[in-house]
Amino acid sequence: MKVAVITRHSIFNYGSLLQTIATQTSIENLGYDCEIIDYQRDDENYRKIADVLVKRTVWNKNFVSRMVYRGIQSPKFWIMGRHFEKLRNGAIKTTRTYRSFYELKRDKPNADIFMTGSDQVWGPIGDDVYDPVYFLDFAEKEDICVSYATSFGKTEFTDEVLCQVKKLLWKYNIITVREKSAVDIIDKMNVGPVTQVLDPTLLHDSVYWSKMVYDDMPKDYILIYQLHSNPRMLEYAYELAARTGLKLVSMSSTAQHLAHSGSKHIFLPSLSEWLGYIKNARFVITDSFHGTAFAINFNTQFANILPEGTSTRNQSILELTGLTNRIVTDYHDFSVYDSQIDYYRVNKLIQEKREASIKVLEKMLAIRK
């Protein structure tokens, strides 16, 4: 039995890659063959992304200005893209590469079940309000279609978009999502039952992920893992480091944080380093969903700063674990550092949710049998 999964596996994001790995291994652990559909949009392909993005900027005036933009941006995208390409190689099994919906429609992978995987795939991507590929619109009527822990990434949609999404969801035999807000959106569409499940990275416990971590990783520091532009978040991290006397480490997959002075910066870490820096930190400050999820899984003390526009993902995992008190709203309040998380309670809750989510996944995949 083969399962073909569509998800955002090839963007410059550690959480996206790790959830892809977790999805594939979880399916394989249940006795199925699994391939990730290697769908790469031009605006997410490091070889082409500069050509796509220049059209959205003031540099799109003439041939010369476009060449200047490409000359500045292309090396950055190439470095990041090659790094993540190397991380993917050997970590996941993929189909042949597809560049468009039409390529998938003409020659879709052979599979018994098609699955939309986790991550923000049912919401806006690039300039598109949604991408039909991630709704498995290339599948035939007779194909089995399911979703596991899929996310919209936001809660506000126009009536027109919701109408189109509703039509796309009708083909699914089983729908599960990652956030409570996604349950509410789908319930309003009345397209069938929907279940909230854990993000696939939480289907594996800390023992599993710790096997990927180097033994000689640093310890005893404050880590900032920041995805969104927020200068006050960085200021908060500096101030907390100064108050505690701990070294500040910043970690990112993009060059935008390289100018952090007064901290050790880890640019484009390996998967082992990314996991290890979260696991071994005395304290983590993050605006990332997966930064939060792995801090919880590793029982690391943390603070969460909600990003504007996409905060529902972070709020969902914090509500699920009863940790909404880890959200920082006052940048002058550092009491969250002294307030220790009761991980005995959290671990028990996660284990119950993990067992329930694995049973849902097992039942979902058995639909073909």
Short mmCIF file of C-alpha atoms in Angstrom, two decimals:
data_model
loop_
_atom_site.label_atom_id
_atom_site.label_comp_id
_atom_site.label_asym_id
_atom_site.label_seq_id
_atom_site.Cartn_x
_atom_site.Cartn_y
_atom_site.Cartn_z
CA MET A 1 0.00 0.00 0.00
CA LYS A 2 1.46 3.34 -1.07
CA VAL A 3 0.61 6.79 0.30
CA ALA A 4 1.55 9.93 -1.64
CA VAL A 5 1.75 13.06 0.53
CA ILE A 6 1.59 16.65 -0.68
CA THR A 7 3.00 19.26 1.71
CA ARG A 8 5.37 22.23 1.68
CA HIS A 9 8.55 20.22 2.10
CA SER A 10 11.01 22.27 0.03
CA ILE A 11 10.77 25.83 1.40
CA PHE A 12 13.52 27.43 3.52
CA ASN A 13 11.96 26.42 6.82
CA TYR A 14 13.11 23.84 9.35
CA GLY A 15 9.65 23.20 10.76
CA SER A 16 8.29 22.41 7.31
CA LEU A 17 11.03 19.89 6.62
CA LEU A 18 10.82 18.27 10.06
CA GLN A 19 7.05 17.89 9.86
CA THR A 20 7.54 16.26 6.44
CA ILE A 21 10.03 13.80 7.93
CA ALA A 22 7.66 13.13 10.83
CA THR A 23 4.68 12.55 8.54
CA GLN A 24 6.57 10.12 6.32
CA THR A 25 8.07 8.12 9.20
CA SER A 26 4.72 7.97 11.03
CA ILE A 27 3.06 6.51 7.95
CA GLU A 28 5.92 4.05 7.42
CA ASN A 29 5.75 3.00 11.08
CA LEU A 30 2.18 1.88 10.41
CA GLY A 31 3.40 -0.44 7.64
CA TYR A 32 2.81 1.67 4.52
CA ASP A 33 5.11 2.84 1.76
CA CYS A 34 5.16 6.63 1.62
CA GLU A 35 6.46 9.16 -0.88
CA ILE A 36 6.40 12.93 -0.67
CA ILE A 37 5.13 14.52 -3.88
CA ASP A 38 8.02 16.72 -4.98
CA TYR A 39 5.92 19.72 -5.97
CA GLN A 40 8.03 22.88 -6.25
CA ARG A 41 6.41 26.16 -7.24
CA ASP A 42 8.55 28.69 -9.08
CA ASP A 43 8.16 31.18 -6.22
CA GLU A 44 9.58 28.58 -3.81
CA ASN A 45 12.29 27.18 -6.11
CA TYR A 46 15.63 28.72 -5.17
CA ARG A 47 16.77 28.63 -8.80
CA LYS A 48 13.78 30.72 -9.94
CA ILE A 49 12.54 32.64 -6.92
CA ALA A 50 14.49 35.84 -7.66
CA ASP A 51 12.91 36.02 -11.13
CA VAL A 52 9.46 35.67 -9.55
CA LEU A 53 9.96 38.07 -6.64
CA VAL A 54 11.47 40.90 -8.70
CA LYS A 55 8.06 41.39 -10.33
CA ARG A 56 6.63 42.38 -6.94
CA THR A 57 9.26 45.07 -6.24
CA VAL A 58 10.23 48.58 -7.36
CA TRP A 59 13.16 46.93 -9.15
CA ASN A 60 10.79 45.74 -11.88
CA LYS A 61 11.27 48.95 -13.92
CA ASN A 62 13.57 47.85 -16.69
CA PHE A 63 16.08 45.20 -17.71
CA VAL A 64 18.99 46.82 -15.87
CA SER A 65 17.18 47.22 -12.53
CA ARG A 66 15.92 43.65 -12.72
CA MET A 67 19.45 42.41 -13.34
CA VAL A 68 20.71 44.37 -10.32
CA TYR A 69 17.99 42.84 -8.12
CA ARG A 70 18.82 39.35 -9.33
CA GLY A 71 22.51 39.96 -8.75
CA ILE A 72 21.84 40.98 -5.14
CA GLN A 73 19.19 38.42 -4.22
CA SER A 74 20.05 35.29 -6.24
CA PRO A 75 23.22 34.38 -4.25
CA LYS A 76 21.24 34.52 -0.99
CA PHE A 77 18.47 32.29 -2.33
CA TRP A 78 21.03 29.93 -3.87
CA ILE A 79 22.88 29.48 -0.57
CA MET A 80 19.68 28.84 1.39
CA GLY A 81 18.17 26.66 -1.32
CA ARG A 82 21.22 24.45 -1.72
CA HIS A 83 21.45 24.03 2.06
CA PHE A 84 17.86 22.84 2.39
CA GLU A 85 18.20 20.68 -0.71
CA LYS A 86 21.09 18.87 0.99
CA LEU A 87 19.05 18.51 4.19
CA ARG A 88 16.18 16.90 2.25
CA ASN A 89 18.40 14.46 0.37
CA GLY A 90 18.43 11.22 2.32
CA ALA A 91 15.93 12.54 4.90
CA ILE A 92 12.76 12.03 2.84
CA LYS A 93 11.68 9.92 -0.11
CA THR A 94 10.13 11.88 -2.95
CA THR A 95 8.48 11.35 -6.29
CA ARG A 96 9.80 12.95 -9.44
CA THR A 97 9.66 16.74 -9.44
CA TYR A 98 6.47 18.52 -10.51
CA ARG A 99 6.42 22.24 -11.33
CA SER A 100 2.72 22.86 -11.83
CA PHE A 101 -0.83 21.65 -11.30
CA TYR A 102 -0.98 20.66 -14.98
CA GLU A 103 2.06 18.39 -14.71
CA LEU A 104 0.44 16.60 -11.77
CA LYS A 105 -2.89 16.37 -13.56
CA ARG A 106 -1.26 14.80 -16.63
CA ASP A 107 0.93 12.34 -14.77
CA LYS A 108 0.12 12.06 -11.08
CA PRO A 109 2.08 9.62 -8.88
CA ASN A 110 0.87 6.07 -8.49
CA ALA A 111 -0.63 5.69 -5.03
CA ASP A 112 -3.41 3.92 -3.16
CA ILE A 113 -4.06 6.98 -0.99
CA PHE A 114 -3.35 10.67 -1.61
CA MET A 115 -2.80 12.75 1.50
CA THR A 116 -2.56 16.46 2.15
CA GLY A 117 -0.01 16.70 4.92
CA SER A 118 0.54 19.19 7.68
CA ASP A 119 1.75 22.82 7.44
CA GLN A 120 0.03 25.91 6.06
CA VAL A 121 -1.09 24.52 2.72
CA TRP A 122 -4.77 25.48 2.62
CA GLY A 123 -4.16 29.21 2.98
CA PRO A 124 -2.42 31.93 0.93
CA ILE A 125 0.80 30.84 -0.81
CA GLY A 126 2.84 33.45 -2.65
CA ASP A 127 0.48 35.64 -4.65
CA ASP A 128 -2.23 32.97 -4.63
CA VAL A 129 -5.11 33.01 -2.16
CA TYR A 130 -4.78 29.21 -2.25
CA ASP A 131 -3.12 26.55 -4.39
CA PRO A 132 -5.44 23.77 -5.70
CA VAL A 133 -2.51 21.32 -5.75
CA TYR A 134 -2.54 21.22 -1.95
CA PHE A 135 -6.25 20.39 -2.07
CA LEU A 136 -5.39 17.34 -4.23
CA ASP A 137 -7.35 18.84 -7.11
CA PHE A 138 -5.19 16.83 -9.51
CA ALA A 139 -6.61 13.55 -8.16
CA GLU A 140 -9.37 11.65 -9.95
CA LYS A 141 -12.86 11.10 -8.57
CA GLU A 142 -12.12 7.48 -7.76
CA ASP A 143 -8.95 8.29 -5.79
CA ILE A 144 -8.90 8.09 -2.00
CA CYS A 145 -8.08 11.54 -0.58
CA VAL A 146 -7.36 12.34 3.07
CA SER A 147 -5.72 15.10 5.07
CA TYR A 148 -3.60 14.90 8.20
CA ALA A 149 -3.09 17.94 10.48
CA THR A 150 -3.56 20.36 7.61
CA SER A 151 -3.51 24.08 8.41
CA PHE A 152 -5.10 27.17 6.86
CA GLY A 153 -2.52 29.42 8.52
CA LYS A 154 -5.15 32.12 9.09
CA THR A 155 -8.79 32.49 10.08
CA GLU A 156 -10.14 35.28 7.87
CA PHE A 157 -11.23 34.50 4.30
CA THR A 158 -13.61 36.18 1.90
CA ASP A 159 -16.92 34.45 1.17
CA GLU A 160 -15.74 33.87 -2.40
CA VAL A 161 -12.60 32.06 -1.26
CA LEU A 162 -14.52 29.99 1.28
CA CYS A 163 -16.95 28.95 -1.43
CA GLN A 164 -14.08 27.73 -3.61
CA VAL A 165 -12.39 25.97 -0.71
CA LYS A 166 -15.63 24.19 0.16
CA LYS A 167 -15.84 22.79 -3.37
CA LEU A 168 -12.22 21.60 -3.12
CA LEU A 169 -12.80 19.87 0.21
CA TRP A 170 -15.72 17.73 -0.98
CA LYS A 171 -13.38 15.15 -2.53
CA TYR A 172 -11.80 14.26 0.83
CA ASN A 173 -12.83 10.97 2.40
CA ILE A 174 -11.40 11.98 5.81
CA ILE A 175 -10.33 15.44 7.01
CA THR A 176 -8.15 16.14 10.03
CA VAL A 177 -6.58 19.51 10.85
CA ARG A 178 -3.97 20.94 13.19
CA GLU A 179 -5.74 23.93 14.77
CA LYS A 180 -9.07 24.38 16.51
CA SER A 181 -9.64 27.43 14.28
CA ALA A 182 -9.45 25.12 11.23
CA VAL A 183 -12.08 22.86 12.77
CA ASP A 184 -14.36 25.87 13.13
CA ILE A 185 -13.80 26.97 9.51
CA ILE A 186 -14.61 23.53 8.10
CA ASP A 187 -17.59 22.99 10.42
CA LYS A 188 -19.17 26.13 8.98
CA MET A 189 -18.75 24.71 5.47
CA ASN A 190 -20.70 21.56 6.37
CA VAL A 191 -18.51 19.30 4.22
CA GLY A 192 -18.40 16.44 6.69
CA PRO A 193 -16.82 15.57 10.02
CA VAL A 194 -13.40 17.06 10.87
CA THR A 195 -11.01 16.06 13.66
CA GLN A 196 -8.23 18.03 15.32
CA VAL A 197 -4.97 16.08 15.65
CA LEU A 198 -1.41 16.77 16.74
CA ASP A 199 1.19 18.20 14.39
CA PRO A 200 3.18 15.23 13.01
CA THR A 201 6.37 16.34 14.81
CA LEU A 202 4.56 15.61 18.08
CA LEU A 203 3.67 12.08 16.99
CA HIS A 204 7.30 11.30 17.86
CA ASP A 205 8.55 11.82 21.40
CA SER A 206 11.75 13.53 22.56
CA VAL A 207 13.64 10.22 22.59
CA TYR A 208 13.10 9.87 18.83
CA TRP A 209 14.22 13.43 18.04
CA SER A 210 17.15 13.29 20.50
CA LYS A 211 18.70 10.51 18.42
CA MET A 212 19.31 13.14 15.73
CA VAL A 213 21.15 15.51 18.08
CA TYR A 214 24.95 15.64 18.37
CA ASP A 215 26.30 14.75 21.83
CA ASP A 216 28.71 17.72 21.93
CA MET A 217 26.12 20.48 21.49
CA PRO A 218 26.54 23.65 23.63
CA LYS A 219 24.43 24.10 26.75
CA ASP A 220 23.27 26.84 29.13
CA TYR A 221 22.20 29.79 26.96
CA ILE A 222 19.11 31.71 25.90
CA LEU A 223 18.03 30.91 22.35
CA ILE A 224 16.03 33.23 20.12
CA TYR A 225 14.44 31.58 17.11
CA GLN A 226 12.63 34.28 15.16
CA LEU A 227 10.79 33.94 11.84
CA HIS A 228 8.92 37.25 11.63
CA SER A 229 10.12 40.83 11.62
CA ASN A 230 9.75 42.23 15.14
CA PRO A 231 12.61 44.38 16.53
CA ARG A 232 11.04 44.39 19.99
CA MET A 233 11.33 40.61 20.18
CA LEU A 234 15.09 40.85 19.73
CA GLU A 235 15.32 43.68 22.26
CA TYR A 236 13.43 41.50 24.73
CA ALA A 237 15.91 38.66 24.20
CA TYR A 238 18.91 40.97 24.73
CA GLU A 239 17.41 42.35 27.93
CA LEU A 240 16.62 38.88 29.31
CA ALA A 241 20.16 37.71 28.53
CA ALA A 242 21.58 40.75 30.32
CA ARG A 243 19.34 40.18 33.35
CA THR A 244 20.24 36.49 33.66
CA GLY A 245 23.90 36.72 32.67
CA LEU A 246 23.37 33.98 30.10
CA LYS A 247 24.82 34.02 26.59
CA LEU A 248 22.34 34.81 23.81
CA VAL A 249 22.26 32.53 20.77
CA SER A 250 20.20 33.42 17.69
CA MET A 251 19.37 30.85 15.03
CA SER A 252 17.79 31.37 11.61
CA SER A 253 17.49 30.09 8.07
CA THR A 254 17.58 33.54 6.47
CA ALA A 255 20.22 36.24 6.30
CA GLN A 256 17.99 38.89 7.85
CA HIS A 257 19.22 38.19 11.38
CA LEU A 258 22.95 38.06 10.60
CA ALA A 259 23.40 41.59 11.95
CA HIS A 260 22.54 40.57 15.51
CA SER A 261 25.38 42.01 17.54
CA GLY A 262 26.05 40.76 21.03
CA SER A 263 24.85 37.23 20.29
CA LYS A 264 26.21 34.08 18.76
CA HIS A 265 24.42 33.60 15.46
CA ILE A 266 23.78 30.17 13.96
CA PHE A 267 22.99 30.64 10.27
CA LEU A 268 21.56 27.67 8.36
CA PRO A 269 22.20 25.01 11.02
CA SER A 270 21.99 21.31 10.23
CA LEU A 271 18.88 19.46 11.40
CA SER A 272 20.90 18.06 14.29
CA GLU A 273 22.04 21.54 15.31
CA TRP A 274 18.56 23.04 14.95
CA LEU A 275 17.07 20.39 17.21
CA GLY A 276 20.02 20.47 19.60
CA TYR A 277 19.97 24.21 20.16
CA ILE A 278 16.31 24.02 21.18
CA LYS A 279 16.82 20.94 23.33
CA ASN A 280 19.86 22.25 25.24
CA ALA A 281 18.77 25.85 25.77
CA ARG A 282 18.13 27.10 29.28
CA PHE A 283 15.33 29.18 27.77
CA VAL A 284 13.86 29.66 24.27
CA ILE A 285 12.21 32.82 22.93
CA THR A 286 10.33 32.15 19.70
CA ASP A 287 7.49 33.27 17.43
CA SER A 288 7.57 29.97 15.53
CA PHE A 289 4.95 27.22 15.79
CA HIS A 290 7.53 24.46 15.40
CA GLY A 291 10.00 26.29 17.64
CA THR A 292 7.25 26.15 20.27
CA ALA A 293 6.30 22.54 19.52
CA PHE A 294 9.87 21.28 19.83
CA ALA A 295 10.48 23.28 23.01
CA ILE A 296 7.44 21.53 24.48
CA ASN A 297 8.57 18.12 23.20
CA PHE A 298 12.08 18.59 24.65
CA ASN A 299 10.68 20.01 27.93
CA THR A 300 12.59 23.25 27.42
CA GLN A 301 11.42 26.38 29.24
CA PHE A 302 10.22 28.96 26.72
CA ALA A 303 8.35 32.17 25.96
CA ASN A 304 6.19 32.68 22.89
CA ILE A 305 5.72 35.99 21.11
CA LEU A 306 2.72 35.75 18.81
CA PRO A 307 3.35 36.85 15.20
CA GLU A 308 0.88 39.22 13.63
CA GLY A 309 -1.55 37.63 11.17
CA THR A 310 -0.59 33.99 11.77
CA SER A 311 -0.86 33.66 15.54
CA THR A 312 -3.60 31.02 15.49
CA ARG A 313 -1.05 28.24 14.97
CA ASN A 314 0.90 29.17 18.09
CA GLN A 315 -2.21 29.84 20.15
CA SER A 316 -3.62 26.44 19.21
CA ILE A 317 -0.69 24.41 20.53
CA LEU A 318 -0.50 26.58 23.67
CA GLU A 319 -4.22 26.17 24.35
CA LEU A 320 -3.97 22.42 23.73
CA THR A 321 -1.22 22.11 26.35
CA GLY A 322 -2.56 24.69 28.79
CA LEU A 323 0.46 26.95 28.26
CA THR A 324 -1.11 30.21 27.13
CA ASN A 325 0.64 31.85 30.10
CA ARG A 326 3.89 31.53 28.09
CA ILE A 327 2.73 34.26 25.69
CA VAL A 328 4.61 37.53 26.14
CA THR A 329 2.55 40.66 25.50
CA ASP A 330 4.44 43.12 27.72
CA TYR A 331 8.04 43.56 26.56
CA HIS A 332 8.97 44.90 29.99
CA ASP A 333 7.72 41.81 31.83
CA PHE A 334 10.32 39.06 32.28
CA SER A 335 8.45 37.03 34.89
CA VAL A 336 7.87 34.22 32.39
CA TYR A 337 11.54 33.26 32.80
CA ASP A 338 11.06 32.54 36.52
CA SER A 339 7.74 30.76 36.04
CA GLN A 340 8.61 27.10 35.46
CA ILE A 341 6.46 24.90 33.22
CA ASP A 342 5.00 21.80 34.87
CA TYR A 343 6.15 19.36 32.20
CA TYR A 344 4.87 16.33 34.08
CA ARG A 345 1.33 17.52 33.37
CA VAL A 346 2.16 18.64 29.83
CA ASN A 347 3.90 15.38 28.93
CA LYS A 348 0.95 13.34 30.16
CA LEU A 349 -1.42 15.43 28.07
CA ILE A 350 0.77 15.25 24.94
CA GLN A 351 1.11 11.48 25.31
CA GLU A 352 -2.68 11.09 25.43
CA LYS A 353 -3.08 13.32 22.35
CA ARG A 354 -0.23 11.48 20.61
CA GLU A 355 -1.85 8.07 21.09
CA ALA A 356 -5.23 9.39 19.95
CA SER A 357 -3.74 11.09 16.86
CA ILE A 358 -1.83 7.97 15.83
CA LYS A 359 -5.07 5.97 16.08
CA VAL A 360 -6.80 8.54 13.84
CA LEU A 361 -3.95 8.28 11.32
CA GLU A 362 -4.08 4.48 11.43
CA LYS A 363 -7.84 4.48 10.84
CA MET A 364 -7.43 7.01 8.03
CA LEU A 365 -4.89 4.88 6.16
CA ALA A 366 -6.93 1.72 6.63
CA ILE A 367 -9.77 3.22 4.59
CA ARG A 368 -8.39 1.58 1.43
CA LYS A 369 -8.36 -1.85 3.01
#
